[in-house]
Coordinates of C-alpha atoms in Angstrom, one line a residue:
Chain A
X1 CA 47.6 88.0 129.3
X2 CA 47.8 91.2 131.4
X3 CA 50.7 89.7 133.3
X4 CA 52.6 89.1 130.0
X5 CA 51.9 92.6 128.9
X6 CA 53.1 93.9 132.3
X7 CA 56.4 92.1 131.8
X8 CA 56.7 93.5 128.2
X9 CA 56.1 97.0 129.5
X10 CA 58.7 96.6 132.2
X11 CA 61.1 95.3 129.6
X12 CA 60.5 98.4 127.5
X13 CA 61.2 100.7 130.4
X14 CA 64.4 98.9 131.2
X15 CA 65.4 99.0 127.5
X16 CA 65.3 102.7 127.7
X17 CA 67.3 102.7 131.0
X18 CA 69.8 100.2 129.7
X19 CA 70.4 101.9 126.3
X20 CA 70.8 105.3 128.0
X21 CA 73.3 104.0 130.5
X22 CA 75.1 102.1 127.8
X23 CA 75.9 105.4 126.1
X24 CA 77.6 106.6 129.3
X25 CA 79.2 103.5 130.6
X26 CA 79.5 101.1 127.6
X27 CA 80.5 103.6 125.0
X28 CA 82.3 106.2 127.0
X29 CA 83.6 104.0 129.8
X30 CA 82.1 106.1 132.6
X31 CA 80.9 103.6 135.2
X32 CA 78.0 105.6 136.7
X33 CA 75.9 104.2 139.5
X34 CA 73.7 107.3 139.7
X35 CA 71.5 106.3 136.8
X36 CA 68.5 105.4 139.0
X37 CA 68.6 109.0 140.4
X38 CA 68.0 110.4 136.9
X39 CA 65.3 107.8 136.3
X40 CA 63.8 108.8 139.6
X41 CA 63.9 112.5 138.9
X42 CA 62.0 111.8 135.6
X43 CA 59.4 109.8 137.5
X44 CA 59.0 112.5 140.2
X45 CA 58.7 115.3 137.6
X46 CA 56.0 113.4 135.7
X47 CA 54.2 112.5 138.9
X48 CA 54.3 116.0 140.5
X49 CA 53.4 117.8 137.3
X50 CA 50.5 115.4 136.6
X51 CA 49.2 115.5 140.1
X52 CA 49.4 119.3 140.7
X53 CA 49.0 120.9 137.3
X54 CA 47.6 118.1 135.1
X55 CA 50.1 119.0 132.4
X56 CA 49.9 117.4 129.0
X57 CA 51.9 114.3 128.3
X58 CA 54.6 116.1 126.2
X59 CA 55.1 118.8 128.8
X60 CA 55.6 116.3 131.6
X61 CA 58.0 114.3 129.5
X62 CA 60.0 117.3 128.5
X63 CA 60.1 118.6 132.1
X64 CA 61.2 115.2 133.3
X65 CA 64.0 115.1 130.7
X66 CA 65.1 118.7 131.5
X67 CA 65.1 118.1 135.3
X68 CA 67.2 115.0 134.9
X69 CA 69.6 116.8 132.6
X70 CA 70.0 119.6 135.2
X71 CA 70.7 117.0 137.8
X72 CA 73.1 115.4 135.3
X73 CA 75.1 118.7 135.1
X74 CA 75.1 118.9 138.9
X75 CA 76.3 115.4 139.4
X76 CA 78.7 115.4 136.4
X77 CA 80.5 118.7 137.1
X78 CA 82.4 117.4 140.2
X79 CA 82.2 113.6 139.4
X80 CA 83.7 113.8 135.9
X81 CA 86.8 115.5 137.2
X82 CA 87.5 112.2 138.9
X83 CA 88.8 109.1 137.3
X84 CA 87.9 105.4 137.4
X85 CA 87.1 104.2 140.9
X86 CA 86.8 107.7 142.3
X87 CA 84.2 108.5 139.6
X88 CA 82.2 105.4 140.6
X89 CA 82.3 106.4 144.3
X90 CA 81.2 110.0 143.5
X91 CA 78.3 108.9 141.4
X92 CA 77.3 106.5 144.2
X93 CA 77.4 109.5 146.6
X94 CA 75.0 111.5 144.4
X95 CA 72.7 108.5 144.1
X96 CA 72.5 108.3 147.9
X97 CA 71.9 112.0 148.2
X98 CA 69.1 112.0 145.6
X99 CA 67.4 109.1 147.3
X100 CA 67.7 110.9 150.6
X101 CA 66.1 114.0 149.2
X102 CA 63.2 112.0 147.8
X103 CA 62.8 110.4 151.1
X104 CA 63.0 113.4 153.3
X105 CA 61.6 116.3 151.5
X106 CA 58.1 115.2 152.5
X107 CA 56.2 118.4 151.6
X108 CA 57.4 118.1 148.0
X109 CA 57.9 114.4 147.2
X110 CA 55.6 112.9 149.8
X111 CA 58.6 111.3 151.5
X112 CA 58.5 107.6 152.2
X113 CA 54.7 107.5 151.6
X114 CA 55.3 108.3 148.0
X115 CA 52.9 109.9 145.5
X116 CA 49.8 107.9 144.8
X117 CA 47.2 108.4 142.1
X118 CA 49.4 109.8 139.4
X119 CA 47.1 110.6 136.4
X120 CA 47.5 108.6 133.3
X121 CA 48.9 110.4 130.3
X122 CA 46.8 111.7 127.4
X123 CA 48.6 111.2 124.1
X124 CA 47.1 112.7 120.9
X125 CA 43.8 113.0 122.7
X126 CA 43.8 109.4 123.9
X127 CA 44.0 108.6 127.6
X128 CA 46.5 105.8 128.0
X129 CA 45.0 103.5 130.6
X130 CA 45.0 99.9 129.3
X131 CA 48.0 97.6 129.3
X132 CA 48.0 97.6 125.5
X133 CA 48.1 101.4 125.5
X134 CA 51.0 101.5 127.8
X135 CA 52.8 98.8 125.8
X136 CA 52.4 100.8 122.7
X137 CA 53.6 104.0 124.4
X138 CA 56.5 102.4 126.1
X139 CA 57.8 100.6 123.0
X140 CA 57.3 103.6 120.8
X141 CA 59.4 105.7 123.2
X142 CA 61.9 102.8 123.6
X143 CA 62.2 102.6 119.8
X144 CA 62.8 106.4 119.6
X145 CA 65.4 106.3 122.3
X146 CA 67.1 103.3 120.5
X147 CA 67.2 105.1 117.2
X148 CA 68.5 108.3 118.8
X149 CA 71.2 106.4 120.6
X150 CA 72.1 104.5 117.5
X151 CA 72.4 107.6 115.4
X152 CA 74.7 109.1 118.1
X153 CA 77.0 106.1 118.4
X154 CA 77.3 105.7 114.7
X155 CA 78.2 109.3 114.1
X156 CA 81.6 111.0 114.5
X157 CA 80.4 112.0 118.0
X158 CA 80.1 108.3 118.8
X159 CA 83.6 107.7 117.5
X160 CA 84.9 110.3 119.8
X161 CA 83.1 108.6 122.7
X162 CA 84.9 105.3 122.0
X163 CA 88.1 107.2 121.6
X164 CA 87.6 108.7 125.1
X165 CA 86.9 105.3 126.5
X166 CA 90.1 103.9 125.0
X167 CA 92.6 106.7 125.7
X168 CA 91.6 110.1 127.0
X169 CA 95.2 111.4 126.8
X170 CA 95.5 110.6 123.2
X171 CA 92.1 112.0 122.4
X172 CA 93.1 115.3 124.0
X173 CA 96.4 115.3 122.1
X174 CA 94.3 115.1 118.9
X175 CA 92.4 118.2 119.9
X176 CA 89.3 116.6 121.4
X177 CA 87.7 118.4 124.3
X178 CA 87.4 115.3 126.5
X179 CA 85.9 117.0 129.5
X180 CA 83.1 118.5 127.4
X181 CA 82.5 115.2 125.6
X182 CA 82.1 113.3 128.8
X183 CA 79.8 115.9 130.3
X184 CA 77.6 116.0 127.1
X185 CA 77.1 112.2 127.1
X186 CA 76.5 112.1 130.8
X187 CA 73.8 114.7 130.6
X188 CA 72.2 113.1 127.4
X189 CA 72.2 109.7 129.2
X190 CA 70.5 111.3 132.2
X191 CA 67.8 112.9 130.0
X192 CA 67.1 109.6 128.3
X193 CA 66.9 107.8 131.6
X194 CA 64.2 110.3 132.7
X195 CA 62.0 109.1 129.8
X196 CA 62.0 105.6 131.4
X197 CA 61.1 107.2 134.7
X198 CA 58.2 109.2 133.3
X199 CA 56.7 106.0 131.8
X200 CA 57.2 104.2 135.1
X201 CA 55.3 106.8 137.1
X202 CA 52.4 107.0 134.6
X203 CA 52.1 103.2 134.3
X204 CA 52.4 102.2 138.0
X205 CA 50.5 105.4 139.0
X206 CA 52.4 105.3 142.4
X207 CA 56.0 106.1 143.1
X208 CA 58.0 106.1 146.3
X209 CA 61.8 106.5 146.8
X210 CA 62.4 102.7 147.2
X211 CA 62.1 102.4 143.4
X212 CA 65.1 104.7 142.9
X213 CA 67.8 103.3 145.2
X214 CA 71.3 102.3 144.4
X215 CA 70.0 98.8 143.9
X216 CA 68.1 100.1 141.0
X217 CA 71.2 101.7 139.6
X218 CA 73.1 98.5 139.9
X219 CA 70.3 96.6 138.2
X220 CA 70.6 99.0 135.2
X221 CA 74.3 98.5 135.2
X222 CA 73.8 94.7 135.2
X223 CA 71.6 95.1 132.1
X224 CA 74.4 96.9 130.3
X225 CA 77.1 94.5 131.5
X226 CA 75.2 91.4 130.9
X227 CA 74.1 92.4 127.4
X228 CA 77.4 93.9 126.4
X229 CA 78.8 97.3 127.0
X230 CA 79.2 99.2 123.8
X231 CA 76.5 97.3 122.0
X232 CA 72.9 98.8 122.0
X233 CA 71.2 95.5 121.1
X234 CA 73.1 94.1 124.0
X235 CA 71.2 96.4 126.3
X236 CA 67.9 95.3 124.8
X237 CA 68.9 91.7 125.3
X238 CA 70.1 92.4 128.9
X239 CA 66.7 94.1 129.7
X240 CA 64.7 91.2 128.3
X241 CA 66.9 88.7 130.1
X242 CA 67.1 90.3 133.5
X243 CA 63.4 91.3 133.6
X244 CA 61.9 88.1 132.3
X245 CA 64.1 85.3 133.6
X246 CA 63.4 85.9 137.3
X247 CA 59.7 86.0 136.4
X248 CA 60.0 82.5 135.0
X249 CA 60.9 81.2 138.4
X250 CA 57.3 81.7 139.4
X251 CA 56.3 79.0 137.0
X252 CA 58.6 76.3 138.2
X253 CA 56.4 76.0 141.3
X254 CA 58.6 77.8 143.7
X255 CA 56.8 79.4 146.7
X256 CA 57.0 83.2 146.2
X257 CA 58.9 83.7 149.5
X258 CA 61.8 81.6 148.2
X259 CA 61.5 82.7 144.6
X260 CA 62.2 86.3 145.6
X261 CA 65.5 85.4 147.2
X262 CA 66.2 82.9 144.4
X263 CA 65.9 85.7 141.9
X264 CA 68.6 87.8 143.7
X265 CA 70.9 84.8 143.9
X266 CA 70.4 83.9 140.2
X267 CA 71.0 87.5 139.1
X268 CA 74.2 87.7 141.2
X269 CA 75.3 84.3 140.0
X270 CA 74.7 85.3 136.3
X271 CA 76.9 88.4 136.8
X272 CA 79.7 86.4 138.5
X273 CA 79.7 83.8 135.8
X274 CA 79.6 86.4 133.1
X275 CA 82.6 88.2 134.5
X276 CA 84.5 85.0 134.6
X277 CA 83.7 83.6 131.2
X278 CA 82.5 86.5 129.1
X279 CA 83.6 89.8 130.4
X280 CA 82.5 91.6 127.2
X281 CA 78.9 90.6 127.9
X282 CA 76.6 88.4 125.9
X283 CA 76.9 90.2 122.6
X284 CA 79.3 93.0 123.4
X285 CA 82.7 93.6 121.9
X286 CA 84.4 95.5 124.7
X287 CA 85.4 94.5 128.2
X288 CA 84.3 97.0 130.8
X289 CA 87.4 97.7 132.7
X290 CA 89.2 100.6 134.5
X291 CA 91.5 102.3 132.1
Chain B
X1 CA 117.0 132.3 109.1
X2 CA 113.2 131.7 109.0
X3 CA 111.0 133.0 111.8
X4 CA 110.8 131.1 115.1
X5 CA 107.6 129.0 115.2
X6 CA 108.3 127.9 118.8
X7 CA 110.0 130.1 121.4
X8 CA 110.7 128.6 124.8
X9 CA 112.1 131.2 127.3
X10 CA 113.4 130.4 130.8
X11 CA 110.9 127.5 131.3
X12 CA 111.2 125.5 134.5
X13 CA 109.2 122.6 135.9
X14 CA 109.8 120.9 139.2
X15 CA 108.4 117.7 140.7
X16 CA 108.7 117.6 144.5
X17 CA 111.7 119.8 144.4
X18 CA 113.4 117.9 141.6
X19 CA 114.0 120.3 138.7
X20 CA 112.9 118.2 135.7
X21 CA 113.3 121.2 133.3
X22 CA 115.5 124.0 134.5
X23 CA 115.4 127.5 133.0
X24 CA 115.4 126.2 129.5
X25 CA 115.7 128.4 126.4
X26 CA 115.0 127.1 123.0
X27 CA 113.9 128.4 119.6
X28 CA 112.7 126.3 116.8
X29 CA 112.3 127.8 113.3
X30 CA 109.6 127.0 110.8
X31 CA 110.6 124.1 108.6
X32 CA 113.4 123.0 110.8
X33 CA 114.1 119.5 112.1
X34 CA 115.5 119.6 115.6
X35 CA 116.6 116.6 117.6
X36 CA 116.4 116.6 121.4
X37 CA 118.9 114.2 122.9
X38 CA 120.2 113.5 126.3
X39 CA 120.3 110.7 128.9
X40 CA 117.2 109.3 130.6
X41 CA 115.8 111.7 133.1
X42 CA 117.2 114.7 131.3
X43 CA 113.7 116.3 131.1
X44 CA 113.0 115.7 127.4
X45 CA 109.6 114.1 127.8
X46 CA 108.7 116.6 130.5
X47 CA 109.5 119.4 128.0
X48 CA 107.1 117.7 125.5
X49 CA 104.4 117.5 128.1
X50 CA 104.9 121.2 128.8
X51 CA 104.7 122.1 125.1
X52 CA 101.5 120.0 124.6
X53 CA 100.0 121.5 127.8
X54 CA 99.6 118.2 129.7
X55 CA 101.8 119.9 132.3
X56 CA 101.9 123.6 133.2
X57 CA 105.3 125.3 133.5
X58 CA 106.3 126.8 136.9
X59 CA 107.9 129.7 135.3
X60 CA 109.0 131.0 131.9
X61 CA 107.1 131.5 128.6
X62 CA 106.2 129.3 125.7
X63 CA 105.0 130.9 122.5
X64 CA 103.9 128.9 119.5
X65 CA 103.3 130.9 116.3
X66 CA 103.1 134.0 118.4
X67 CA 100.5 132.6 120.7
X68 CA 101.2 132.2 124.5
X69 CA 100.6 128.6 125.5
X70 CA 101.2 128.8 129.2
X71 CA 97.6 128.6 130.4
X72 CA 96.1 126.5 127.6
X73 CA 94.7 123.0 127.9
X74 CA 95.9 120.1 125.7
X75 CA 93.1 120.0 123.3
X76 CA 93.4 123.7 122.5
X77 CA 97.1 123.4 122.0
X78 CA 96.4 120.5 119.6
X79 CA 93.9 122.7 117.9
X80 CA 96.5 125.5 117.5
X81 CA 98.7 123.1 115.5
X82 CA 100.9 121.1 117.8
X83 CA 100.8 117.4 117.3
X84 CA 102.6 114.9 119.4
X85 CA 103.4 111.2 119.7
X86 CA 104.0 109.4 123.0
X87 CA 107.0 107.4 124.2
X88 CA 104.7 104.6 125.2
X89 CA 103.0 104.8 121.8
X90 CA 99.4 105.6 122.4
X91 CA 96.8 104.5 119.8
X92 CA 93.1 103.6 120.0
X93 CA 94.1 100.0 119.9
X94 CA 90.6 98.5 119.6
X95 CA 89.7 100.7 116.7
X96 CA 90.6 100.3 113.1
X97 CA 93.6 102.0 111.5
X98 CA 91.2 104.2 109.5
X99 CA 89.2 105.1 112.5
X100 CA 92.3 106.2 114.3
X101 CA 93.2 108.5 111.5
X102 CA 89.6 109.8 111.1
X103 CA 89.6 110.8 114.8
X104 CA 92.5 113.1 114.1
X105 CA 90.7 115.3 111.6
X106 CA 89.6 118.6 112.9
X107 CA 86.3 120.5 112.6
X108 CA 84.0 117.6 112.1
X109 CA 80.3 118.6 112.0
X110 CA 79.2 115.2 113.4
X111 CA 81.4 115.4 116.6
X112 CA 78.7 117.5 118.4
X113 CA 75.4 116.1 119.6
X114 CA 73.4 118.3 117.3
X115 CA 75.8 117.8 114.5
X116 CA 75.5 114.1 114.7
X117 CA 71.8 114.3 113.6
X118 CA 72.5 116.3 110.5
X119 CA 72.8 113.0 108.8
X120 CA 73.2 114.3 105.3
X121 CA 76.1 116.7 106.1
X122 CA 77.7 114.1 108.3
X123 CA 77.6 111.5 105.6
X124 CA 79.2 113.9 103.1
X125 CA 81.9 114.9 105.5
X126 CA 82.6 111.3 106.5
X127 CA 83.1 110.4 102.9
X128 CA 85.6 113.3 102.5
X129 CA 87.3 112.2 105.7
X130 CA 87.6 108.6 104.5
X131 CA 89.2 109.8 101.3
X132 CA 91.7 112.0 103.3
X133 CA 92.3 109.1 105.7
X134 CA 93.2 106.9 102.7
X135 CA 95.6 109.5 101.5
X136 CA 97.3 109.9 104.9
X137 CA 97.6 106.2 105.2
X138 CA 99.0 105.9 101.7
X139 CA 101.6 108.6 102.5
X140 CA 103.0 106.6 105.4
X141 CA 102.5 103.3 103.6
X142 CA 99.8 101.7 105.7
X143 CA 97.0 101.7 103.0
X144 CA 96.9 97.9 103.1
X145 CA 96.1 97.9 106.8
X146 CA 93.3 100.4 106.6
X147 CA 90.7 98.0 108.1
X148 CA 93.0 96.2 110.6
X149 CA 92.7 97.0 114.3
X150 CA 95.5 99.3 115.4
X151 CA 96.7 96.7 117.9
X152 CA 97.2 94.2 115.1
X153 CA 100.0 96.3 113.5
X154 CA 103.7 95.7 114.1
X155 CA 105.5 98.1 116.4
X156 CA 107.0 100.0 113.5
X157 CA 103.7 100.2 111.7
X158 CA 102.1 101.6 114.9
X159 CA 104.7 104.3 114.9
X160 CA 103.8 105.1 111.3
X161 CA 100.1 105.3 112.3
X162 CA 100.9 107.7 115.2
X163 CA 102.7 109.9 112.7
X164 CA 99.9 109.7 110.2
X165 CA 97.5 110.8 112.9
X166 CA 99.6 113.9 113.6
X167 CA 99.6 114.7 109.9
X168 CA 95.9 114.2 109.7
X169 CA 95.3 116.7 112.5
X170 CA 97.2 119.2 110.4
X171 CA 99.9 119.8 112.9
X172 CA 102.4 122.5 112.0
X173 CA 104.8 121.4 114.7
X174 CA 105.3 117.7 115.3
X175 CA 106.6 116.6 118.7
X176 CA 107.8 113.1 118.2
X177 CA 108.9 111.1 121.2
X178 CA 111.4 108.5 120.0
X179 CA 110.1 108.0 116.5
X180 CA 112.5 105.3 115.6
X181 CA 113.3 103.6 119.0
X182 CA 112.8 99.9 119.0
X183 CA 111.9 99.5 115.3
X184 CA 113.6 97.4 112.7
X185 CA 116.3 98.9 110.5
X186 CA 114.2 99.0 107.3
X187 CA 111.4 100.7 109.2
X188 CA 113.9 103.3 110.6
X189 CA 114.9 104.2 107.1
X190 CA 111.2 104.6 106.1
X191 CA 110.3 106.7 109.1
X192 CA 113.4 108.9 108.7
X193 CA 112.4 109.3 105.0
X194 CA 109.0 110.6 106.0
X195 CA 110.5 113.0 108.6
X196 CA 112.7 114.5 105.8
X197 CA 109.6 115.3 103.8
X198 CA 108.1 117.4 106.6
X199 CA 109.8 120.7 105.9
X200 CA 108.6 120.6 102.3
X201 CA 105.0 120.4 103.6
X202 CA 105.7 123.4 105.7
X203 CA 105.9 121.5 108.9
X204 CA 108.4 121.7 111.7
X205 CA 109.7 118.7 113.7
X206 CA 111.1 118.5 117.2
X207 CA 112.0 115.0 118.1
X208 CA 113.5 113.1 121.0
X209 CA 115.8 110.2 120.0
X210 CA 118.5 108.1 121.5
X211 CA 119.5 106.7 118.1
X212 CA 122.3 109.1 117.3
X213 CA 122.9 107.8 113.8
X214 CA 119.2 108.6 113.0
X215 CA 119.7 112.0 114.6
X216 CA 122.8 112.7 112.5
X217 CA 120.9 111.6 109.3
X218 CA 117.8 113.9 109.6
X219 CA 118.4 116.7 112.1
X220 CA 119.3 120.2 111.0
X221 CA 120.2 121.0 114.6
X222 CA 120.7 119.0 117.8
X223 CA 119.9 120.2 121.3
X224 CA 121.4 118.3 124.1
X225 CA 119.7 118.3 127.5
X226 CA 121.0 117.0 130.8
X227 CA 119.4 117.4 134.3
X228 CA 116.8 119.7 132.8
X229 CA 119.3 122.1 131.2
X230 CA 120.4 122.6 127.7
X231 CA 124.1 121.7 127.7
X232 CA 124.9 122.0 124.0
X233 CA 123.3 123.0 120.7
X234 CA 124.4 123.1 117.1
X235 CA 124.9 121.0 114.0
X236 CA 124.8 117.2 114.6
X237 CA 128.4 116.6 113.6
X238 CA 129.7 119.3 115.9
X239 CA 127.5 118.7 118.9
X240 CA 127.8 114.9 119.0
X241 CA 131.6 115.2 119.3
X242 CA 131.4 117.8 122.1
X243 CA 133.2 116.3 125.1
X244 CA 130.4 117.6 127.5
X245 CA 127.9 115.7 125.4
X246 CA 130.0 112.5 125.3
X247 CA 130.4 112.8 129.1
X248 CA 126.7 113.3 129.7
X249 CA 125.9 110.2 127.7
X250 CA 128.6 108.0 129.2
X251 CA 128.1 108.8 132.8

């Protein structure tokens, strides 16, 4: 039972990550692979504040969001001047830098040893420590993020995002401040990703830099691409699929040493097949492609 | 003569030493329909890109409605009231015809993050925009295609949509890059009919066109460019018989 709850909590965390990345890459067409950096900054903010200052839940969460948004501005300011492949490479660079800082700034982040013993959050006077508690917290926040994202994409703001994805030049000629629009959604996406990071830190109670590598960014991107860029339910589906299907391999009697590799192969294969036969994702409408 | 809404004085633009626009002077008056003609490579589209700030002039001044446009960015120029269409006909192809027009409206509350959450205000403004979009589409005769995707329209209809978007953004000066090129004869008549209505709405039109018959029909004045320079200017009938113009076109 706890195992099942664990999977559901992870799904919730990745729903938040997927939905937030979908705003940036699915709706706006900005293929960022720095998302795990924002997720990581959220996690480190929650962990450090909890460990050193025992800050209340809401303060840690807010600090996580704000730190990630600040990093979002730092990453976005140079990267968003670039287009297509160059943007992807720039975000990759910042992802690597962020990981490197987490790994090497030992006095602050604990370096490769990570930060153990992160205190569990107290929400409305209740300490969240059980799996059920975390499930409720995670899914409540995931629902909030989902509703927030849906309100955004259905609004005129969301319409401009899609316009930017389709044709930046035309959007500019109609008076839309494309640079500002991209920066806004990039920073909002970073802030939302930090929420997932905070939950992760509280739930696992231990973080180290290996959870926030470029692999993690690519996993988040896979959720968006698999589910369907430009479709929020697609990211939910993508998270459910990519978190739970590999776990199922455990139950077909595969030794764990092979299962771990098998998971990587299956996940890679799923992406290749999808790009070949359904480039718009399982339930998406738009193909993710360079403009 | 009415006041000049657009004043171009000594504007030049070079690409790798090639002078695409060479010390060009041009004035366009409010309510006027001016055609820009000339052979391929004469610098007409470059001039449009300068006017809409997608390119910056190397030298010279551009004033629109008294405002200096030299160091502006495209979205600000658009906001100041210059609308343009593109030679390669840009539209938001995967969006509906109505969405395309609604994107053109200015000052929408819901286009900022904080505005997007003022649900009641946004809904009210969206309803107003939808009504205005229907009017714009009815004006150009696309009301029956309101829910179609832009890419599903015929080429001529796509040109009408691009025009409707310029009108929706409330452009005072329309820069139209080949508004009737490549469309069927009936559609040419329809588009030219719409252009003729622009002055009555207080709008000014500067358009690039190779179809000289169309130019003769709607333009008040024709400006001929060749190798980045203005080589002739005047009424359509006079200019299009000018031997220099004929030579520029034939060689």
